[in-house]
Amino acid sequence: MNKNIFLVGTHWGDEGKGKIVDVLTENASACVRFQGGHNAGHTLLIGGKKIILHLIPSGILRDHVKSIIGNGVVVSLEALQDELNDLKSNNIAIQDKLFISKFCHVILPSHQAIDIAREKYLGKASIGTTGRGIGPAYEDKVARRGLRLIDFFNHEHLISRITSLIDYHNFLLSNYYKSTPVSLNETIDKLVPIFKSIKKYVIDVTPLMMEISTNSTIIFEGAQGTMLDIDHGTYPYVTSSNTIFPGMTTGTGIGSDKINYSLGITKSYTTRVGNGPFPTELKDDIGDNLAKWGGEIGATTGRARRCGWLDIKILNKAIELNNLNGIALTKLDVLDNLEKIKIGKDYNSFNDVADIEYLEMDGWQTLTKGIKKLKDLPKNARHYIETIENLSNTSVDLISTGASREDIIFIKNIFE
Ligand code: GDP
Ligand code: IMO
Ligand code: MG
């Protein structure tokens, strides 16, 4: 079988991408991350055990899957080490399964210090970042002063580049942000041994992906969501990478012609963590209940996620931007208790919360958790799904009815 699938969140992240990637990798040879870093938090629930992945692709749980980190990802060596230790303590094999691009840019402790200092400096105008140093690392990449994993292979060269970079960071930290500078020597002493321990995973991954994408099946795992895209999202309240389809091609070196199917992951309602506009946000009991029933606590920062109705205007934008072939609708079970359900259809601008056109329908008020067949869903739940299909002119091909790997309805075999 040769079928490559691109997978992306359609809103502001946390749509349940990790769970769907985990389901799909049963039929894949590789799983690839192409952008973002450990700002992501992808949750998998397997046999009652919860595993949260930040940097490592969600295919790592499966022994037949190669997990590949593409050049577009920014890598914190400390976060990578922590995550590897976490996987090892869960008895998950890594050897011969993990491959990291030597062209990945590295997130230094000073990038994180700048991220945190800047958010503090911005005060009320802050973005609400994850504080992981993602933005500053991408800034240095574009400014051509960044440090890549390949730089760690030559010690003298590394020392020269890291010295000037941290010197620059410390100038910013001390003089502009009036914050504490970081120690160059401590950084080197910390990162060099970590690099030595993970060096065996660091290669040029593009030829590997080229080969697998030609002969077998890759799942390209998007992080964050369409509306957090640096160019097409709710700027400046976005992340610092291209989260949408083109981010996959630049973040891997694999052409768009290799993708056979583009899958949007859409939550049955909408959430957002961090600041910025959110037209269908609910600031009432319904919003609080969705947060409670959906367990809407950030998988990376533990912050409460803001909740609201499903936003179709954004879904339609995501369909266009990512050339979506179909949708995986997740967390349907979270709506089980609602008497009435609304869908946000249209509004003039992101900031114009007063003028939103909603479509209201009856809820189903029966348990859908764990249902595996479309015909077993209550009539009103099927009506909700059909309404989404009609409003978006796109088919819902998978439905997730719970956090576990088994809680899934396959409507269409997207590998065919
Ligand atoms: P991601 O960042 O898109 O991978 O999503 P997160 O893992 O950050 O957040 C999704 C949360 O919803 C996690 O806690 C998942 O375990 C959970 N989840 C995923 N799918 C479902 C579902 O269909 N129903 C329920 N109740 N929970 C789900
Ligand atoms: P996954 O992959 C939800 C948000 C942050 C902030 C903005 C910028 O789990 O869906 P950053 O640290 O990237 O500079 O923060 O982006 N954000 C996410 N929100 N899910 C994520 O990842 C996110 N990654 C970043 O909250 O608003
Ligand atoms: Mg998440």
Short mmCIF file of C-alpha atoms and ligand atoms in Angstrom, two decimals:
data_model
loop_
_atom_site.label_atom_id
_atom_site.label_comp_id
_atom_site.label_asym_id
_atom_site.label_seq_id
_atom_site.Cartn_x
_atom_site.Cartn_y
_atom_site.Cartn_z
CA MET A 1 0.00 0.00 0.00
CA ASN A 2 1.28 3.47 -0.82
CA LYS A 3 -0.82 6.23 0.60
CA ASN A 4 0.42 9.31 2.38
CA ILE A 5 -1.86 11.26 4.65
CA PHE A 6 -1.48 14.86 5.76
CA LEU A 7 -3.24 15.59 9.05
CA VAL A 8 -3.95 19.05 10.47
CA GLY A 9 -5.99 20.70 13.20
CA THR A 10 -8.71 22.91 11.71
CA HIS A 11 -9.04 25.45 14.55
CA TRP A 12 -6.66 26.53 17.37
CA GLY A 13 -5.06 23.22 18.26
CA ASP A 14 -5.95 20.40 20.68
CA GLU A 15 -8.51 18.96 18.29
CA GLY A 16 -7.45 15.41 19.14
CA LYS A 17 -4.74 15.05 16.48
CA GLY A 18 -2.60 12.72 18.60
CA LYS A 19 -5.45 10.27 19.12
CA ILE A 20 -6.27 10.14 15.38
CA VAL A 21 -2.58 9.82 14.41
CA ASP A 22 -2.31 6.92 16.84
CA VAL A 23 -5.32 5.23 15.24
CA LEU A 24 -4.04 5.75 11.69
CA THR A 25 -0.45 4.63 12.30
CA GLU A 26 -1.72 1.07 12.66
CA ASN A 27 -1.65 1.12 8.85
CA ALA A 28 1.46 3.27 8.32
CA SER A 29 5.22 2.79 8.05
CA ALA A 30 6.20 6.23 9.28
CA CYS A 31 4.90 9.22 11.20
CA VAL A 32 6.43 12.65 10.64
CA ARG A 33 6.38 15.95 12.54
CA PHE A 34 7.22 18.88 10.26
CA GLN A 35 6.78 22.10 12.29
CA GLY A 36 6.43 23.43 15.80
CA GLY A 37 8.25 21.99 18.76
CA HIS A 38 7.46 20.99 22.31
CA ASN A 39 4.72 23.62 22.46
CA ALA A 40 2.50 20.78 21.18
CA GLY A 41 0.82 18.32 23.53
CA HIS A 42 -0.65 15.27 21.81
CA THR A 43 -2.49 12.87 24.11
CA LEU A 44 -2.81 9.14 23.51
CA LEU A 45 -4.87 6.79 25.63
CA ILE A 46 -3.89 3.18 25.15
CA GLY A 47 -5.12 0.40 27.38
CA GLY A 48 -6.08 2.95 30.02
CA LYS A 49 -2.60 4.46 30.04
CA LYS A 50 -2.24 8.13 29.12
CA ILE A 51 0.83 9.27 27.19
CA ILE A 52 1.42 12.89 26.21
CA LEU A 53 3.85 13.53 23.36
CA HIS A 54 5.26 16.99 22.76
CA LEU A 55 8.11 16.72 20.27
CA ILE A 56 8.20 13.08 19.24
CA PRO A 57 5.69 11.95 16.61
CA SER A 58 2.64 10.10 17.92
CA GLY A 59 3.60 7.01 15.91
CA ILE A 60 6.36 6.17 18.41
CA LEU A 61 4.01 3.89 20.37
CA ARG A 62 3.94 1.43 17.49
CA ASP A 63 6.98 -0.73 16.89
CA HIS A 64 6.49 -1.05 13.13
CA VAL A 65 6.45 2.75 12.66
CA LYS A 66 9.44 4.99 12.02
CA SER A 67 9.04 8.30 13.85
CA ILE A 68 10.67 11.14 11.99
CA ILE A 69 11.27 14.74 13.05
CA GLY A 70 11.57 16.89 9.93
CA ASN A 71 13.79 19.94 9.38
CA GLY A 72 10.90 22.35 10.07
CA VAL A 73 10.68 21.36 13.73
CA VAL A 74 12.53 23.35 16.41
CA VAL A 75 14.17 20.99 18.89
CA SER A 76 14.90 21.61 22.55
CA LEU A 77 17.56 19.05 23.52
CA GLU A 78 16.41 19.13 27.14
CA ALA A 79 12.77 18.55 26.19
CA LEU A 80 13.83 15.76 23.85
CA GLN A 81 15.81 14.08 26.62
CA ASP A 82 12.89 14.37 29.06
CA GLU A 83 10.48 12.90 26.54
CA LEU A 84 12.81 10.02 25.69
CA ASN A 85 13.23 9.24 29.38
CA ASP A 86 9.47 9.32 29.82
CA LEU A 87 8.97 6.89 26.92
CA LYS A 88 11.71 4.60 28.20
CA SER A 89 10.11 4.48 31.64
CA ASN A 90 6.90 3.42 29.90
CA ASN A 91 8.86 0.59 28.19
CA ILE A 92 8.46 2.10 24.74
CA ALA A 93 11.30 1.16 22.38
CA ILE A 94 13.11 4.03 20.63
CA GLN A 95 16.15 2.45 19.00
CA ASP A 96 15.85 2.13 15.19
CA LYS A 97 12.49 3.90 15.35
CA LEU A 98 13.46 7.55 15.83
CA PHE A 99 15.09 9.77 13.19
CA ILE A 100 15.74 13.50 13.64
CA SER A 101 16.76 15.89 10.87
CA LYS A 102 20.23 17.32 11.32
CA PHE A 103 18.84 20.55 9.86
CA CYS A 104 16.43 21.13 12.76
CA HIS A 105 17.03 24.39 14.57
CA VAL A 106 17.78 24.09 18.25
CA ILE A 107 15.84 25.84 21.03
CA LEU A 108 18.35 27.05 23.61
CA PRO A 109 17.58 27.86 27.26
CA SER A 110 18.16 31.51 26.26
CA HIS A 111 15.32 31.27 23.69
CA GLN A 112 13.02 30.16 26.45
CA ALA A 113 14.27 32.94 28.73
CA ILE A 114 13.50 35.50 26.00
CA ASP A 115 10.05 34.00 25.37
CA ILE A 116 9.16 34.27 29.06
CA ALA A 117 10.72 37.71 29.55
CA ARG A 118 8.93 39.08 26.50
CA GLU A 119 5.53 37.79 27.59
CA LYS A 120 6.06 39.45 30.95
CA TYR A 121 7.17 42.67 29.27
CA LEU A 122 4.05 42.67 27.03
CA GLY A 123 1.75 42.34 30.06
CA LYS A 124 -1.87 42.58 28.96
CA ALA A 125 -0.83 42.51 25.30
CA SER A 126 0.94 39.16 25.69
CA ILE A 127 0.28 36.34 23.22
CA GLY A 128 -0.15 33.71 25.91
CA THR A 129 2.62 31.53 24.48
CA THR A 130 3.53 28.17 25.94
CA GLY A 131 6.78 29.74 27.15
CA ARG A 132 8.86 27.07 25.44
CA GLY A 133 11.08 29.41 23.39
CA ILE A 134 9.40 28.50 20.10
CA GLY A 135 9.04 32.05 18.73
CA PRO A 136 12.60 33.21 19.52
CA ALA A 137 14.07 30.02 17.99
CA TYR A 138 12.18 30.55 14.72
CA GLU A 139 13.20 34.23 14.73
CA ASP A 140 16.86 33.24 14.83
CA LYS A 141 16.29 30.69 12.06
CA VAL A 142 14.88 33.34 9.73
CA ALA A 143 17.57 35.82 10.80
CA ARG A 144 20.20 33.24 9.77
CA ARG A 145 21.93 33.29 13.11
CA GLY A 146 20.24 30.14 14.48
CA LEU A 147 21.94 27.01 15.70
CA ARG A 148 21.13 23.68 14.05
CA LEU A 149 21.70 20.13 15.22
CA ILE A 150 24.32 19.73 12.49
CA ASP A 151 26.38 22.44 14.24
CA PHE A 152 26.85 20.09 17.21
CA PHE A 153 28.91 17.64 15.14
CA ASN A 154 31.91 20.02 15.05
CA HIS A 155 32.78 21.25 18.54
CA GLU A 156 34.88 24.28 17.55
CA HIS A 157 32.28 25.45 15.09
CA LEU A 158 29.56 24.93 17.71
CA ILE A 159 31.40 27.01 20.31
CA SER A 160 31.90 29.84 17.86
CA ARG A 161 28.21 29.98 16.80
CA ILE A 162 26.69 29.43 20.23
CA THR A 163 28.96 32.08 21.79
CA SER A 164 27.83 34.83 19.45
CA LEU A 165 24.20 33.73 19.65
CA ILE A 166 24.02 33.67 23.44
CA ASP A 167 25.93 36.94 23.56
CA TYR A 168 23.16 38.47 21.45
CA HIS A 169 20.43 36.85 23.58
CA ASN A 170 22.00 38.16 26.77
CA PHE A 171 22.18 41.65 25.34
CA LEU A 172 18.43 41.49 24.71
CA LEU A 173 17.66 39.91 28.09
CA SER A 174 19.71 42.38 30.13
CA ASN A 175 19.23 45.62 28.23
CA TYR A 176 15.84 45.39 26.63
CA TYR A 177 13.84 43.05 28.86
CA LYS A 178 15.70 43.97 32.08
CA SER A 179 15.83 40.27 32.84
CA THR A 180 18.49 37.79 33.97
CA PRO A 181 21.06 36.70 31.36
CA VAL A 182 21.84 33.01 30.85
CA SER A 183 25.24 31.40 31.32
CA LEU A 184 27.05 30.39 28.12
CA ASN A 185 29.18 27.78 29.88
CA GLU A 186 26.26 26.23 31.70
CA THR A 187 24.36 25.98 28.42
CA ILE A 188 27.28 24.27 26.69
CA ASP A 189 27.87 21.93 29.64
CA LYS A 190 24.22 20.95 29.65
CA LEU A 191 23.56 20.57 25.93
CA VAL A 192 26.72 18.90 24.63
CA PRO A 193 26.26 15.69 26.68
CA ILE A 194 22.58 15.52 25.72
CA PHE A 195 23.52 15.88 22.06
CA LYS A 196 26.05 13.04 22.45
CA SER A 197 23.32 10.79 23.80
CA ILE A 198 20.88 11.50 20.96
CA LYS A 199 23.44 11.91 18.14
CA LYS A 200 22.64 8.42 16.89
CA TYR A 201 19.17 9.56 15.86
CA VAL A 202 20.36 12.63 13.94
CA ILE A 203 20.60 12.22 10.15
CA ASP A 204 19.42 13.79 6.92
CA VAL A 205 15.84 12.48 7.06
CA THR A 206 14.60 13.74 3.68
CA PRO A 207 15.90 10.76 1.61
CA LEU A 208 14.32 8.40 4.17
CA MET A 209 10.95 10.14 3.91
CA MET A 210 11.26 10.24 0.12
CA GLU A 211 11.74 6.50 0.04
CA ILE A 212 8.93 5.65 2.45
CA SER A 213 6.51 8.09 0.84
CA THR A 214 7.16 6.47 -2.52
CA ASN A 215 6.86 2.86 -1.44
CA SER A 216 4.72 2.85 1.66
CA THR A 217 2.63 5.07 3.93
CA ILE A 218 3.49 8.16 5.94
CA ILE A 219 1.21 10.06 8.30
CA PHE A 220 2.33 13.70 8.42
CA GLU A 221 1.30 14.90 11.87
CA GLY A 222 0.49 18.58 12.12
CA ALA A 223 0.92 20.38 15.42
CA GLN A 224 -1.06 23.39 16.64
CA GLY A 225 -3.90 24.29 14.26
CA THR A 226 -4.82 26.20 11.12
CA MET A 227 -5.75 29.39 13.01
CA LEU A 228 -2.38 29.41 14.78
CA ASP A 229 -0.57 29.55 11.41
CA ILE A 230 1.91 32.45 11.28
CA ASP A 231 0.57 33.72 7.93
CA HIS A 232 -3.09 32.67 7.84
CA GLY A 233 -4.04 32.56 11.52
CA THR A 234 -5.27 35.18 13.98
CA TYR A 235 -2.02 37.19 13.88
CA PRO A 236 -0.34 38.20 16.15
CA TYR A 237 -2.04 35.59 18.37
CA VAL A 238 -0.47 32.69 16.51
CA THR A 239 2.50 30.39 16.78
CA SER A 240 5.70 31.05 14.80
CA SER A 241 5.46 28.35 12.13
CA ASN A 242 3.32 27.47 9.13
CA THR A 243 0.95 24.92 10.59
CA ILE A 244 -1.00 24.43 7.35
CA PHE A 245 -0.30 22.19 4.35
CA PRO A 246 2.62 24.14 2.81
CA GLY A 247 4.40 23.90 6.18
CA MET A 248 4.60 20.18 5.53
CA THR A 249 6.48 20.59 2.25
CA THR A 250 9.02 23.12 3.58
CA GLY A 251 9.33 21.30 6.89
CA THR A 252 10.24 17.98 5.27
CA GLY A 253 11.45 18.52 1.70
CA ILE A 254 8.65 16.23 0.50
CA GLY A 255 6.52 17.54 -2.37
CA SER A 256 2.78 18.10 -2.13
CA ASP A 257 2.29 15.60 -4.99
CA LYS A 258 3.21 12.83 -2.52
CA ILE A 259 0.09 13.47 -0.43
CA ASN A 260 -2.88 11.31 -1.35
CA TYR A 261 -5.27 12.50 1.31
CA SER A 262 -5.50 15.63 3.47
CA LEU A 263 -7.39 15.07 6.73
CA GLY A 264 -8.68 17.87 8.94
CA ILE A 265 -9.10 17.14 12.64
CA THR A 266 -12.12 19.02 13.93
CA LYS A 267 -13.36 19.02 17.50
CA SER A 268 -17.17 18.86 17.85
CA TYR A 269 -16.92 22.25 19.58
CA THR A 270 -14.09 24.78 19.56
CA THR A 271 -11.34 25.51 22.08
CA ARG A 272 -8.46 27.91 22.32
CA VAL A 273 -5.65 28.22 24.84
CA GLY A 274 -3.81 31.51 25.11
CA ASN A 275 -4.97 34.97 24.10
CA GLY A 276 -6.60 36.29 20.93
CA PRO A 277 -9.98 36.44 19.21
CA PHE A 278 -12.47 33.58 19.52
CA PRO A 279 -15.85 34.52 18.01
CA THR A 280 -17.92 31.54 19.19
CA GLU A 281 -16.46 31.53 22.71
CA LEU A 282 -18.94 30.71 25.51
CA LYS A 283 -18.41 32.61 28.73
CA ASP A 284 -21.32 30.93 30.49
CA ASP A 285 -22.24 27.63 32.16
CA ILE A 286 -22.30 25.81 28.83
CA GLY A 287 -18.69 26.82 28.21
CA ASP A 288 -17.73 25.73 31.72
CA ASN A 289 -19.49 22.40 31.21
CA LEU A 290 -17.79 21.74 27.89
CA ALA A 291 -14.45 22.40 29.60
CA LYS A 292 -15.37 20.01 32.41
CA TRP A 293 -16.83 17.21 30.27
CA GLY A 294 -14.08 17.56 27.66
CA GLY A 295 -11.27 17.73 30.21
CA GLU A 296 -10.11 20.91 28.51
CA ILE A 297 -6.87 21.46 30.37
CA GLY A 298 -3.79 22.20 28.23
CA ALA A 299 -1.66 19.07 27.69
CA THR A 300 1.54 21.16 27.68
CA THR A 301 1.02 24.03 30.10
CA GLY A 302 -1.91 22.85 32.21
CA ARG A 303 -3.78 26.06 31.44
CA ALA A 304 -7.59 26.03 31.18
CA ARG A 305 -8.75 26.00 27.57
CA ARG A 306 -11.40 28.48 26.48
CA CYS A 307 -14.47 26.71 25.02
CA GLY A 308 -17.14 27.64 22.48
CA TRP A 309 -19.43 26.33 19.75
CA LEU A 310 -18.08 24.77 16.58
CA ASP A 311 -17.05 27.54 14.18
CA ILE A 312 -17.93 26.58 10.60
CA LYS A 313 -16.52 29.75 9.08
CA ILE A 314 -13.09 28.71 10.35
CA LEU A 315 -13.64 25.09 9.31
CA ASN A 316 -14.35 26.26 5.77
CA LYS A 317 -11.20 28.37 5.79
CA ALA A 318 -9.20 25.35 6.98
CA ILE A 319 -10.71 23.22 4.21
CA GLU A 320 -9.46 25.71 1.63
CA LEU A 321 -6.04 26.35 3.13
CA ASN A 322 -5.25 22.65 3.59
CA ASN A 323 -7.08 21.30 0.57
CA LEU A 324 -8.91 18.91 2.90
CA ASN A 325 -10.37 15.71 1.48
CA GLY A 326 -12.24 14.86 4.64
CA ILE A 327 -12.74 15.52 8.33
CA ALA A 328 -12.18 13.46 11.47
CA LEU A 329 -14.75 14.79 13.95
CA THR A 330 -13.54 14.28 17.51
CA LYS A 331 -14.99 14.47 21.02
CA LEU A 332 -18.57 13.98 19.87
CA ASP A 333 -19.27 12.31 23.24
CA VAL A 334 -18.52 15.58 25.06
CA LEU A 335 -21.78 17.02 23.65
CA ASP A 336 -23.86 14.08 24.97
CA ASN A 337 -25.51 15.98 27.82
CA LEU A 338 -26.53 19.11 25.96
CA GLU A 339 -30.19 19.93 25.40
CA LYS A 340 -29.44 22.35 22.56
CA ILE A 341 -26.36 22.58 20.39
CA LYS A 342 -25.30 25.55 18.28
CA ILE A 343 -22.98 25.93 15.33
CA GLY A 344 -21.40 29.30 14.53
CA LYS A 345 -22.14 29.89 10.83
CA ASP A 346 -21.03 33.38 10.00
CA TYR A 347 -19.82 36.72 11.29
CA ASN A 348 -18.17 39.79 9.85
CA SER A 349 -14.84 39.83 11.59
CA PHE A 350 -12.95 37.89 14.22
CA ASN A 351 -13.38 40.67 16.72
CA ASP A 352 -17.06 41.23 16.06
CA VAL A 353 -18.51 38.90 18.68
CA ALA A 354 -21.89 40.63 18.75
CA ASP A 355 -22.96 39.70 15.27
CA ILE A 356 -22.68 35.94 14.90
CA GLU A 357 -25.18 33.89 12.97
CA TYR A 358 -25.84 30.60 14.77
CA LEU A 359 -27.69 27.49 13.75
CA GLU A 360 -29.38 25.78 16.69
CA MET A 361 -30.45 22.15 16.90
CA ASP A 362 -31.63 19.65 19.47
CA GLY A 363 -29.03 17.64 21.34
CA TRP A 364 -29.27 13.84 21.67
CA GLN A 365 -28.89 13.50 25.43
CA THR A 366 -27.78 9.87 25.26
CA LEU A 367 -24.33 8.37 25.71
CA THR A 368 -22.25 8.06 22.55
CA LYS A 369 -18.98 7.25 24.31
CA GLY A 370 -17.27 4.27 22.77
CA ILE A 371 -19.76 3.81 19.91
CA LYS A 372 -18.02 2.18 16.92
CA LYS A 373 -20.71 2.20 14.22
CA LEU A 374 -22.39 5.16 12.58
CA LYS A 375 -25.79 3.45 12.68
CA ASP A 376 -25.53 3.14 16.48
CA LEU A 377 -25.32 6.92 16.95
CA PRO A 378 -28.52 8.64 18.06
CA LYS A 379 -30.50 10.29 15.27
CA ASN A 380 -29.77 13.83 16.46
CA ALA A 381 -26.03 13.11 16.58
CA ARG A 382 -26.15 11.91 12.98
CA HIS A 383 -28.11 15.04 12.12
CA TYR A 384 -25.36 17.14 13.76
CA ILE A 385 -22.72 15.40 11.64
CA GLU A 386 -24.75 15.76 8.43
CA THR A 387 -25.25 19.45 9.18
CA ILE A 388 -21.49 19.92 9.47
CA GLU A 389 -21.03 18.07 6.17
CA ASN A 390 -23.63 20.22 4.45
CA LEU A 391 -22.27 23.51 5.80
CA SER A 392 -18.70 22.60 4.84
CA ASN A 393 -19.38 20.59 1.71
CA THR A 394 -16.86 18.06 3.02
CA SER A 395 -17.37 14.54 4.28
CA VAL A 396 -16.86 13.46 7.88
CA ASP A 397 -14.83 10.27 7.32
CA LEU A 398 -13.97 9.40 10.92
CA ILE A 399 -15.68 10.09 14.23
CA SER A 400 -13.99 9.87 17.60
CA THR A 401 -16.31 8.93 20.46
CA GLY A 402 -13.84 8.80 23.34
CA ALA A 403 -10.20 9.31 24.22
CA SER A 404 -9.20 5.64 23.85
CA ARG A 405 -7.67 4.17 20.74
CA GLU A 406 -10.74 1.92 20.31
CA ASP A 407 -13.33 4.72 20.50
CA ILE A 408 -13.56 5.37 16.79
CA ILE A 409 -16.07 5.13 13.94
CA PHE A 410 -14.59 4.59 10.48
CA ILE A 411 -17.06 5.88 7.93
CA LYS A 412 -14.64 5.71 5.05
CA ASN A 413 -11.36 3.85 4.71
CA ILE A 414 -9.12 6.80 3.92
CA PHE A 415 -6.26 4.47 2.95
CA GLU A 416 -8.20 3.18 -0.03
P1 GDP B 1 -4.02 17.37 20.12
O1 GDP B 1 -3.09 18.41 20.58
O2 GDP B 1 -4.80 17.80 18.91
O3 GDP B 1 -3.39 16.03 19.93
O4 GDP B 1 -5.11 17.20 21.28
P2 GDP B 1 -4.81 17.13 22.87
O5 GDP B 1 -4.24 15.79 23.19
O6 GDP B 1 -4.06 18.32 23.32
O7 GDP B 1 -6.27 17.28 23.45
C1 GDP B 1 -7.27 16.41 23.13
C2 GDP B 1 -7.82 15.81 24.44
O8 GDP B 1 -9.05 15.14 24.18
C3 GDP B 1 -6.92 14.74 25.03
O9 GDP B 1 -7.08 14.76 26.42
C4 GDP B 1 -7.47 13.45 24.45
O10 GDP B 1 -7.22 12.31 25.27
C5 GDP B 1 -8.94 13.75 24.43
N1 GDP B 1 -9.71 13.12 23.34
C6 GDP B 1 -9.34 12.88 22.05
N2 GDP B 1 -10.38 12.40 21.35
C7 GDP B 1 -11.43 12.33 22.21
C8 GDP B 1 -12.79 11.96 22.07
O11 GDP B 1 -13.28 11.59 21.00
N3 GDP B 1 -13.58 12.05 23.19
C9 GDP B 1 -13.09 12.48 24.38
N4 GDP B 1 -13.93 12.53 25.41
N5 GDP B 1 -11.83 12.84 24.55
C10 GDP B 1 -11.00 12.79 23.47
P1 IMO B 2 -1.16 21.11 19.86
O1 IMO B 2 -0.24 20.54 18.81
C1 IMO B 2 -3.04 24.70 21.44
C2 IMO B 2 -0.71 28.40 21.27
C3 IMO B 2 -0.31 29.02 22.59
C4 IMO B 2 -0.34 30.49 22.20
C5 IMO B 2 0.17 30.48 20.77
C6 IMO B 2 1.66 30.79 20.65
O2 IMO B 2 -1.20 20.36 21.13
O3 IMO B 2 -2.52 21.37 19.27
P2 IMO B 2 3.85 29.39 21.16
O4 IMO B 2 4.36 28.80 22.43
O5 IMO B 2 3.64 28.40 20.06
O6 IMO B 2 4.66 30.56 20.71
O7 IMO B 2 2.40 29.99 21.54
O8 IMO B 2 -0.07 29.17 20.28
N1 IMO B 2 -0.31 26.99 21.08
C7 IMO B 2 -1.15 25.95 21.16
N2 IMO B 2 -2.46 25.91 21.48
N3 IMO B 2 -2.40 23.57 21.09
C8 IMO B 2 -1.10 23.60 20.74
O9 IMO B 2 -0.47 22.52 20.24
C9 IMO B 2 -0.40 24.82 20.81
N4 IMO B 2 0.88 25.20 20.58
C10 IMO B 2 0.91 26.53 20.73
O10 IMO B 2 -1.20 28.71 23.61
O11 IMO B 2 -1.68 30.93 22.17
MG MG B 3 -2.63 19.49 22.30
#
